[in-house]
Amino acid sequence: MVAAKAAALLDAFDSSFNVRKHHLELIREAFVNEGIRALETDSDEIPAMIPSYVNSLPTGNEKGTFISLDLGGTNCRVAAVQLLGDGKVEVLEVKSAVSGDFRLGKVESLFNWMAELVIELVTVKGRHLFSPSEVDGSETIYLGVTWSFPVNQTDINRGKILRMGKGFSLVNADGRDLVELFHEAFERKGMNARVSAIINDTVGTLVAHAYQNPLARIGVIIATGTNAAYIEKVDNIVKLPKNYRSKHAHESMVINSEIDIFGSPAYLPVTEYDVQLMAGSAQPNFQHYEKMMSGMYMGELTRLVITDFVDKGALFGGVHPGGFDVPYSFQTAFMSAIERDFTAGHSDSINLLTDNYEFLNKPTERDVEIIHHIVKTISTRSAHLAAATTSSLIQKQDLHRDDSTEPIVIGINGSVYEHYPFYEERLMAGFELIYPQNVCSRIKVELARDGGTVGAALVAMLCSSKNK
Ligand code: ADP
Ligand code: MG
């Protein structure tokens, strides 16, 4: 009886979560069109298709030591990135958690603190990597900055801070020029340093991967959230100022797509569980696509499905485990542990469940098999959706065209892609639903380095050599 109930529920679950070829093609076309619109309109809403002002990629042969500074929600990381040529890098970093005082205080205090981290790197921890004149300040050092907060960028080294979010609420920060704030702090600290570029981590992912594989044309992040960068013709970036476009006509630029905000329930194959997740999220009706597939949400979707199965008597004997009602308590990493469990009797998965929730009766092997099926289906959907949206960036660059034999190289960064078992295979299976074999065989999906450090240092290098 219970078995029949579970089988019927699983069938219904499968048919709502399996995305088919026509869905993926619809999504690809819709994302292409949304992308074109976003390149044309300079909207006051949260922008997509953001110009990076990065208009060259590394060749892999560049050498030298460059500095990056990456301020994220939790940490500030300052790194000396040694470009060794032949796509090889070595990174030495100073990392420090951003304290509450810096999140809420005067903007100058935060920038003084970041300047001190640069001093620590150049004069102490990484001293051996810099020339005596760089260490004593008689020679200028150049930094690339990865800024993981909204910024209204108007050039590679110019951009005004918009509201910061992620727990930051600084006095006098909004509207200030990011690079000037750094330069003022360097001056206060008596440093001879300049910020030569500001980038976003997705742009960094593409640039960093291009150093490793110069054929890379797309960088994707599949982590807490998702995002992607690609290369666009300046002529097509209609929203750039006219004089910039005419000066750089026929050139290319890396675009931060902010693909996370693309997508509408009008064509996305949303299930009742997606609707439920959206209704309970902090920003309902925002990021429909990202909420179906990224690391922050897959575990929660799983929790909602399991809860429904328990409600209907198809799991855990119909008894809700203690603590299972806590939103976001079921992590995406649990899903990947369950898929990686090849122990006899699924003992690892059973232990994972009983370690995290309170059970009246221990979960059965059958319970785990059902849950395994659920997580496999949810993560497969994520990978297939990622293939569809990435293919929109392949289309925009016409990389799939029939007369080309070039590899289509995609660098991907993020814990979901890196650590979720079979994610890469499922991503490729998604491409196989979309493209014929001759195109799929050219698609090379590769693990990309962290764009926040290596990418920013590379862009600093590309820009400072131009400025010199
Ligand atoms: P960030 O988003 O800060 O760049 P990560 O690339 O580490 O950081 O991605 C974090 C996301 O990856 C989280 O949403 C988390 O759920 C997910 N994650 C972390 N470890 C794993 C894992 N082993 N398997 C699957 N997902 C994971
Ligand atoms: Mg990251």
Coordinates of C-alpha atoms in Angstrom, one line a residue, residues 9-468:
L9 CA 4.0 10.1 -6.0
L10 CA 7.4 9.5 -7.6
D11 CA 5.8 9.3 -11.0
A12 CA 4.1 12.6 -10.6
F13 CA 7.2 14.1 -9.1
D14 CA 9.3 12.9 -12.1
S15 CA 7.0 14.2 -14.7
S16 CA 7.0 17.7 -13.1
F17 CA 10.7 17.8 -12.6
N18 CA 12.0 16.3 -15.8
V19 CA 12.7 19.1 -18.2
R20 CA 12.4 18.1 -21.8
K21 CA 14.2 19.2 -24.9
H22 CA 11.5 21.6 -25.9
H23 CA 11.7 23.3 -22.5
L24 CA 15.4 23.7 -22.7
E25 CA 15.2 25.2 -26.2
L26 CA 12.4 27.5 -25.1
I27 CA 14.6 28.7 -22.2
R28 CA 17.6 29.1 -24.4
E29 CA 15.7 31.3 -26.8
A30 CA 14.0 33.3 -24.1
F31 CA 17.4 34.0 -22.4
V32 CA 18.9 35.1 -25.7
N33 CA 16.0 37.6 -26.1
E34 CA 16.1 38.8 -22.5
G35 CA 19.9 39.3 -23.0
I36 CA 19.4 41.3 -26.1
R37 CA 16.9 43.6 -24.3
A38 CA 19.2 44.0 -21.4
L39 CA 22.1 45.1 -23.7
E40 CA 19.8 47.7 -25.1
T41 CA 18.2 49.2 -22.0
D42 CA 20.0 51.1 -19.3
S43 CA 17.4 50.4 -16.7
D44 CA 17.2 51.7 -13.2
E45 CA 16.0 48.3 -12.0
I46 CA 18.6 45.7 -11.0
P47 CA 20.6 45.6 -14.2
A48 CA 21.6 42.6 -16.3
M49 CA 24.2 42.4 -19.0
I50 CA 26.6 44.7 -17.2
P51 CA 29.6 46.0 -19.2
S52 CA 32.9 45.1 -17.5
Y53 CA 35.1 47.4 -19.6
V54 CA 37.5 44.4 -19.8
N55 CA 38.2 44.2 -23.5
S56 CA 41.1 41.8 -23.7
L57 CA 41.7 38.3 -22.4
P58 CA 45.0 36.9 -21.4
T59 CA 46.9 34.5 -23.6
G60 CA 48.3 32.3 -20.9
N61 CA 51.9 33.5 -21.5
E62 CA 51.8 36.5 -19.2
K63 CA 54.3 36.6 -16.4
G64 CA 54.8 38.7 -13.3
T65 CA 53.3 39.2 -9.8
F66 CA 50.1 41.1 -9.5
I67 CA 47.9 41.9 -6.5
S68 CA 44.2 41.3 -6.1
L69 CA 41.8 42.3 -3.4
D70 CA 38.5 40.5 -3.1
L71 CA 35.9 41.9 -0.7
G72 CA 33.0 39.4 -0.3
G73 CA 30.2 39.2 2.2
T74 CA 32.4 37.4 4.8
N75 CA 36.0 37.9 4.1
C76 CA 38.5 40.2 2.5
R77 CA 41.3 38.4 0.7
V78 CA 44.4 40.1 -0.6
A79 CA 46.5 38.0 -2.8
A80 CA 49.8 38.1 -4.6
V81 CA 49.2 36.2 -7.8
Q82 CA 52.3 35.0 -9.6
L83 CA 51.7 34.4 -13.2
L84 CA 54.3 31.8 -14.2
G85 CA 53.4 31.6 -17.9
D86 CA 52.0 28.5 -19.7
G87 CA 48.7 29.0 -17.8
K88 CA 50.2 28.4 -14.4
V89 CA 49.7 30.5 -11.3
E90 CA 50.7 30.5 -7.7
V91 CA 48.7 32.4 -5.1
L92 CA 49.8 33.7 -1.7
E93 CA 47.0 35.3 0.2
V94 CA 46.2 37.3 3.3
K95 CA 42.7 36.7 4.4
S96 CA 40.7 38.3 7.2
A97 CA 37.1 38.3 8.2
V98 CA 35.3 41.6 7.9
S99 CA 34.4 42.6 11.5
G100 CA 31.0 44.0 12.4
D101 CA 32.5 47.5 13.1
F102 CA 33.7 47.8 9.5
R103 CA 30.4 46.7 8.1
L104 CA 28.5 49.4 10.0
G105 CA 31.0 52.2 10.5
K106 CA 32.5 55.0 8.4
V107 CA 33.4 54.0 4.9
E108 CA 37.0 55.3 5.6
S109 CA 37.5 52.8 8.4
L110 CA 36.7 49.9 6.1
F111 CA 39.1 51.2 3.4
N112 CA 41.9 51.9 5.9
W113 CA 41.6 48.3 7.0
M114 CA 41.7 46.9 3.5
A115 CA 44.8 49.1 2.8
E116 CA 46.5 47.7 5.8
L117 CA 45.9 44.2 4.5
V118 CA 47.7 45.2 1.3
I119 CA 50.6 46.5 3.3
E120 CA 50.7 43.3 5.3
L121 CA 50.9 41.3 2.1
V122 CA 53.5 43.4 0.3
T123 CA 55.8 44.1 3.3
V124 CA 55.5 41.0 5.4
K125 CA 53.9 37.8 4.1
G126 CA 54.6 38.2 0.4
R127 CA 57.7 40.5 0.8
H128 CA 59.9 38.0 -1.1
L129 CA 57.6 38.3 -4.2
F130 CA 58.1 42.0 -4.7
S131 CA 61.0 44.1 -5.7
P132 CA 62.7 46.3 -3.0
S133 CA 61.3 49.4 -4.7
E134 CA 57.8 48.0 -4.6
V135 CA 58.2 47.1 -0.9
D136 CA 59.6 50.5 0.1
G137 CA 57.0 52.4 -2.0
S138 CA 59.3 54.0 -4.6
E139 CA 57.6 52.0 -7.3
T140 CA 53.8 51.9 -7.8
I141 CA 52.0 48.6 -7.2
Y142 CA 48.8 47.8 -9.1
L143 CA 45.8 46.0 -7.8
G144 CA 42.8 44.4 -9.3
V145 CA 39.7 44.6 -7.1
T146 CA 36.9 42.1 -7.0
W147 CA 33.8 43.9 -5.7
S148 CA 31.0 41.5 -4.9
F149 CA 28.5 44.3 -4.3
P150 CA 26.5 46.5 -6.7
V151 CA 28.5 49.2 -8.3
N152 CA 27.7 51.5 -11.2
Q153 CA 30.8 51.1 -13.3
T154 CA 31.6 53.6 -16.0
D155 CA 35.1 52.4 -16.8
I156 CA 37.5 49.7 -15.9
N157 CA 38.7 51.8 -13.0
R158 CA 35.7 53.9 -12.2
G159 CA 32.5 53.1 -10.5
K160 CA 30.1 54.4 -7.9
I161 CA 29.1 52.3 -4.9
L162 CA 25.4 51.4 -4.8
R163 CA 23.7 50.2 -1.7
M164 CA 25.9 47.3 -0.4
G165 CA 23.6 44.7 1.2
K166 CA 25.0 41.5 2.7
G167 CA 24.9 43.1 6.2
F168 CA 26.9 46.2 5.2
S169 CA 25.6 49.6 6.1
L170 CA 28.4 52.1 5.8
V171 CA 28.2 55.8 6.6
N172 CA 28.6 57.9 3.5
A173 CA 29.4 55.1 1.1
D174 CA 26.6 55.3 -1.5
G175 CA 27.5 57.2 -4.6
R176 CA 31.2 57.4 -3.7
D177 CA 33.8 56.4 -6.3
L178 CA 35.2 53.0 -5.3
V179 CA 38.7 53.6 -6.8
E180 CA 38.9 57.1 -5.2
L181 CA 38.1 55.6 -1.8
F182 CA 40.9 53.1 -2.2
H183 CA 43.3 55.8 -3.4
E184 CA 42.5 58.1 -0.5
A185 CA 43.1 55.2 1.9
F186 CA 46.4 54.3 0.3
E187 CA 47.4 58.0 0.6
R188 CA 46.4 58.1 4.3
K189 CA 48.6 55.0 4.8
G190 CA 51.5 56.4 2.8
M191 CA 51.3 53.7 0.2
N192 CA 52.3 54.0 -3.5
A193 CA 49.5 51.8 -4.9
R194 CA 46.8 52.2 -7.5
V195 CA 43.7 50.3 -8.4
S196 CA 43.9 49.6 -12.1
A197 CA 40.7 47.6 -12.4
I198 CA 37.4 46.8 -10.7
I199 CA 35.7 43.5 -11.7
N200 CA 33.0 41.2 -10.6
D201 CA 33.8 37.6 -9.7
T202 CA 32.0 36.1 -12.7
V203 CA 34.1 38.3 -15.1
G204 CA 37.1 37.1 -13.1
T205 CA 36.2 33.5 -13.6
L206 CA 36.2 33.9 -17.4
V207 CA 39.5 35.9 -17.4
A208 CA 41.2 33.4 -15.0
H209 CA 40.1 30.5 -17.1
A210 CA 41.3 32.2 -20.3
Y211 CA 44.8 32.2 -18.8
Q212 CA 44.5 28.5 -18.4
N213 CA 42.8 27.9 -21.7
P214 CA 42.9 30.9 -24.1
L215 CA 39.9 29.5 -26.0
A216 CA 37.5 30.1 -23.1
R217 CA 34.6 32.3 -24.1
I218 CA 32.2 31.7 -21.2
G219 CA 32.7 31.7 -17.5
V220 CA 30.0 30.3 -15.3
I221 CA 29.5 30.2 -11.5
I222 CA 27.3 27.6 -9.9
A223 CA 27.6 28.2 -6.2
T224 CA 25.3 29.8 -3.6
G225 CA 23.8 31.6 -6.6
T226 CA 24.6 31.4 -10.2
N227 CA 26.0 33.8 -12.8
A228 CA 27.8 33.8 -16.1
A229 CA 30.1 36.0 -18.1
Y230 CA 30.7 35.9 -21.9
I231 CA 32.2 38.0 -24.6
E232 CA 30.1 40.5 -26.5
K233 CA 30.7 42.8 -29.5
V234 CA 30.9 46.4 -28.3
D235 CA 28.6 47.2 -31.3
N236 CA 25.9 45.1 -29.7
I237 CA 26.1 46.7 -26.2
V238 CA 23.7 49.5 -27.2
K239 CA 23.5 50.9 -23.6
L240 CA 27.2 51.9 -23.5
P241 CA 27.7 55.7 -24.0
K242 CA 27.7 56.6 -27.7
N243 CA 31.3 58.0 -27.7
Y244 CA 32.6 54.9 -26.0
R245 CA 30.9 52.7 -28.6
S246 CA 32.3 54.7 -31.5
K247 CA 35.8 54.8 -30.0
H248 CA 35.8 51.0 -29.5
A249 CA 33.7 49.9 -32.5
H250 CA 34.4 46.4 -33.6
E251 CA 36.1 45.5 -30.3
S252 CA 34.8 43.1 -27.8
M253 CA 34.0 43.3 -24.1
V254 CA 33.4 40.8 -21.3
I255 CA 29.8 41.1 -20.1
N256 CA 28.6 40.1 -16.6
S257 CA 25.3 38.7 -17.6
E258 CA 23.7 38.5 -14.1
I259 CA 21.9 35.6 -15.6
D260 CA 20.6 34.9 -12.1
I261 CA 17.9 37.4 -12.6
F262 CA 16.8 36.1 -16.0
G263 CA 13.8 33.9 -16.4
S264 CA 10.1 34.0 -15.9
P265 CA 7.5 31.5 -14.8
A266 CA 5.8 32.2 -18.1
Y267 CA 8.1 29.7 -19.7
L268 CA 10.2 28.1 -17.0
P269 CA 8.9 24.7 -16.1
V270 CA 8.1 25.6 -12.4
T271 CA 6.7 22.9 -10.2
E272 CA 4.4 23.3 -7.2
Y273 CA 7.5 23.0 -5.0
D274 CA 9.2 25.9 -6.8
V275 CA 6.1 28.0 -6.2
Q276 CA 6.2 27.1 -2.5
L277 CA 9.9 27.9 -2.3
M278 CA 9.4 31.3 -4.0
A279 CA 6.5 32.2 -1.7
G280 CA 8.6 31.5 1.4
S281 CA 11.7 33.3 0.1
A282 CA 12.9 36.7 1.2
Q283 CA 12.3 38.2 -2.2
P284 CA 9.3 36.5 -3.8
N285 CA 8.9 36.9 -7.5
F286 CA 12.7 37.5 -8.0
Q287 CA 15.3 35.2 -9.5
H288 CA 12.9 32.5 -10.7
Y289 CA 15.6 30.6 -12.6
E290 CA 18.3 30.8 -9.9
K291 CA 15.9 29.5 -7.3
M292 CA 15.3 26.3 -9.4
M293 CA 18.9 25.4 -9.6
S294 CA 21.6 27.0 -7.4
G295 CA 23.3 25.7 -4.2
M296 CA 21.3 27.9 -1.9
Y297 CA 18.0 26.5 -3.0
M298 CA 18.4 22.9 -4.1
G299 CA 18.5 21.6 -0.6
E300 CA 15.4 23.6 0.3
L301 CA 13.5 22.2 -2.7
T302 CA 14.4 18.7 -1.5
R303 CA 13.1 19.5 2.0
L304 CA 9.8 20.7 0.5
V305 CA 9.4 17.6 -1.6
I306 CA 10.3 15.2 1.3
T307 CA 7.9 17.1 3.5
D308 CA 5.1 16.5 1.0
F309 CA 6.0 12.9 0.6
V310 CA 5.8 12.5 4.4
D311 CA 2.5 14.3 4.5
K312 CA 1.2 11.8 2.0
G313 CA 2.5 8.8 4.0
A314 CA 5.1 7.9 1.4
L315 CA 8.2 8.5 3.6
F316 CA 9.3 7.9 7.2
G317 CA 6.0 6.0 7.9
G318 CA 4.2 9.3 7.6
V319 CA 5.9 10.8 10.7
H320 CA 7.8 14.1 10.2
P321 CA 11.3 14.0 11.7
G322 CA 12.0 16.6 14.4
G323 CA 13.6 19.7 13.0
F324 CA 12.7 18.9 9.5
D325 CA 10.2 21.8 9.5
V326 CA 13.1 24.3 9.7
P327 CA 13.4 26.1 6.4
Y328 CA 16.8 25.7 4.7
S329 CA 17.9 23.1 7.2
F330 CA 18.4 20.5 4.5
Q331 CA 21.6 21.6 2.8
T332 CA 22.6 21.0 -0.8
A333 CA 25.7 19.3 0.5
F334 CA 23.5 16.7 2.1
M335 CA 22.1 15.9 -1.4
S336 CA 25.6 15.4 -2.7
A337 CA 26.5 13.2 0.3
I338 CA 23.5 11.0 -0.4
E339 CA 24.4 10.6 -4.1
R340 CA 27.9 9.8 -3.1
D341 CA 26.8 7.1 -0.6
F342 CA 27.6 3.6 -1.9
T343 CA 27.7 2.0 1.5
A344 CA 25.8 -1.3 2.2
G345 CA 22.3 -0.5 3.4
H346 CA 22.8 3.2 2.7
S347 CA 24.3 3.6 6.2
D348 CA 26.0 6.9 5.4
S349 CA 22.8 8.4 4.3
I350 CA 20.8 7.0 7.2
N351 CA 23.5 8.4 9.6
L352 CA 23.4 11.8 7.8
L353 CA 19.6 12.0 8.3
T354 CA 19.7 10.8 12.0
D355 CA 22.6 13.1 12.8
N356 CA 20.7 16.1 11.6
Y357 CA 17.0 15.4 12.5
E358 CA 15.2 13.5 15.2
F359 CA 13.5 10.3 14.1
L360 CA 11.0 8.3 16.1
N361 CA 11.9 5.3 13.9
K362 CA 15.1 5.0 12.0
P363 CA 14.7 5.7 8.2
T364 CA 14.5 2.5 6.2
E365 CA 16.6 1.6 3.2
R366 CA 13.5 2.2 1.1
D367 CA 13.2 5.7 2.5
V368 CA 16.7 6.4 1.5
E369 CA 16.1 5.0 -2.0
I370 CA 13.2 7.4 -2.5
I371 CA 15.2 10.3 -1.2
H372 CA 18.1 9.4 -3.4
H373 CA 15.7 9.4 -6.4
I374 CA 14.4 12.9 -5.3
V375 CA 17.8 14.5 -5.0
K376 CA 19.1 12.9 -8.2
T377 CA 16.1 14.4 -10.1
I378 CA 16.5 17.8 -8.5
S379 CA 20.2 18.1 -9.2
T380 CA 19.7 16.7 -12.8
R381 CA 17.2 19.4 -13.4
S382 CA 19.6 22.0 -12.1
A383 CA 22.4 20.8 -14.4
H384 CA 20.0 20.7 -17.4
L385 CA 18.8 24.2 -16.7
A386 CA 22.4 25.4 -16.4
A387 CA 23.1 23.8 -19.8
A388 CA 20.1 25.6 -21.4
T389 CA 21.1 29.0 -20.0
T390 CA 24.8 28.5 -20.9
S391 CA 23.7 27.6 -24.4
S392 CA 22.0 31.0 -24.7
L393 CA 25.6 32.5 -24.3
I394 CA 26.9 30.0 -26.9
Q395 CA 24.2 31.2 -29.3
K396 CA 24.9 34.9 -28.6
Q397 CA 28.5 34.3 -29.7
D398 CA 27.6 32.0 -32.5
L399 CA 30.1 29.5 -31.1
H400 CA 27.9 26.5 -32.2
R401 CA 28.0 27.5 -35.9
D402 CA 28.3 24.5 -38.3
D403 CA 31.4 25.7 -40.2
S404 CA 33.5 25.9 -37.0
T405 CA 35.6 23.1 -35.6
E406 CA 36.9 25.1 -32.6
P407 CA 36.3 23.8 -29.1
I408 CA 33.6 25.7 -27.2
V409 CA 35.4 26.2 -23.9
I410 CA 33.4 26.9 -20.8
G411 CA 35.1 27.6 -17.4
I412 CA 32.9 26.8 -14.4
N413 CA 33.6 27.7 -10.8
G414 CA 31.6 27.1 -7.6
S415 CA 31.1 24.3 -5.0
V416 CA 28.0 22.9 -6.7
Y417 CA 29.8 22.2 -9.9
E418 CA 33.0 21.2 -8.2
H419 CA 31.7 18.9 -5.5
Y420 CA 28.3 17.6 -6.6
P421 CA 28.8 14.1 -7.9
F422 CA 27.8 13.6 -11.6
Y423 CA 26.9 17.3 -12.0
E424 CA 29.3 17.6 -14.9
E425 CA 27.9 14.5 -16.7
R426 CA 24.4 15.8 -16.2
L427 CA 25.4 19.2 -17.6
M428 CA 26.8 17.5 -20.7
A429 CA 23.6 15.4 -20.9
G430 CA 21.7 18.7 -20.9
F431 CA 23.8 20.0 -23.8
E432 CA 23.1 16.7 -25.6
L433 CA 19.4 17.4 -25.4
I434 CA 19.9 20.8 -27.0
Y435 CA 22.7 20.3 -29.6
P436 CA 23.5 17.7 -32.1
Q437 CA 26.5 15.5 -31.6
N438 CA 28.9 17.5 -33.8
V439 CA 28.3 20.5 -31.5
C440 CA 28.4 18.6 -28.2
S441 CA 31.7 17.0 -29.1
R442 CA 33.2 20.5 -29.3
I443 CA 31.8 21.6 -25.9
K444 CA 34.6 21.5 -23.2
V445 CA 33.4 22.1 -19.7
E446 CA 36.3 22.8 -17.4
L447 CA 36.8 23.6 -13.7
A448 CA 37.7 27.3 -13.5
R449 CA 39.8 28.9 -10.8
D450 CA 38.5 31.3 -8.3
G451 CA 37.9 34.5 -10.4
G452 CA 38.0 36.7 -7.3
T453 CA 41.7 36.4 -6.8
V454 CA 43.4 35.1 -10.1
G455 CA 40.9 36.9 -12.4
A456 CA 41.3 40.3 -10.7
A457 CA 45.1 40.0 -10.7
L458 CA 45.0 39.2 -14.4
V459 CA 42.8 42.1 -15.2
A460 CA 45.1 44.4 -13.2
M461 CA 48.0 43.1 -15.2
L462 CA 46.2 43.6 -18.6
C463 CA 45.2 47.1 -17.6
S464 CA 48.4 48.3 -16.0
S465 CA 50.5 47.2 -18.9
K466 CA 48.2 49.3 -21.1
N467 CA 48.4 52.3 -18.8
K468 CA 52.2 52.2 -18.6

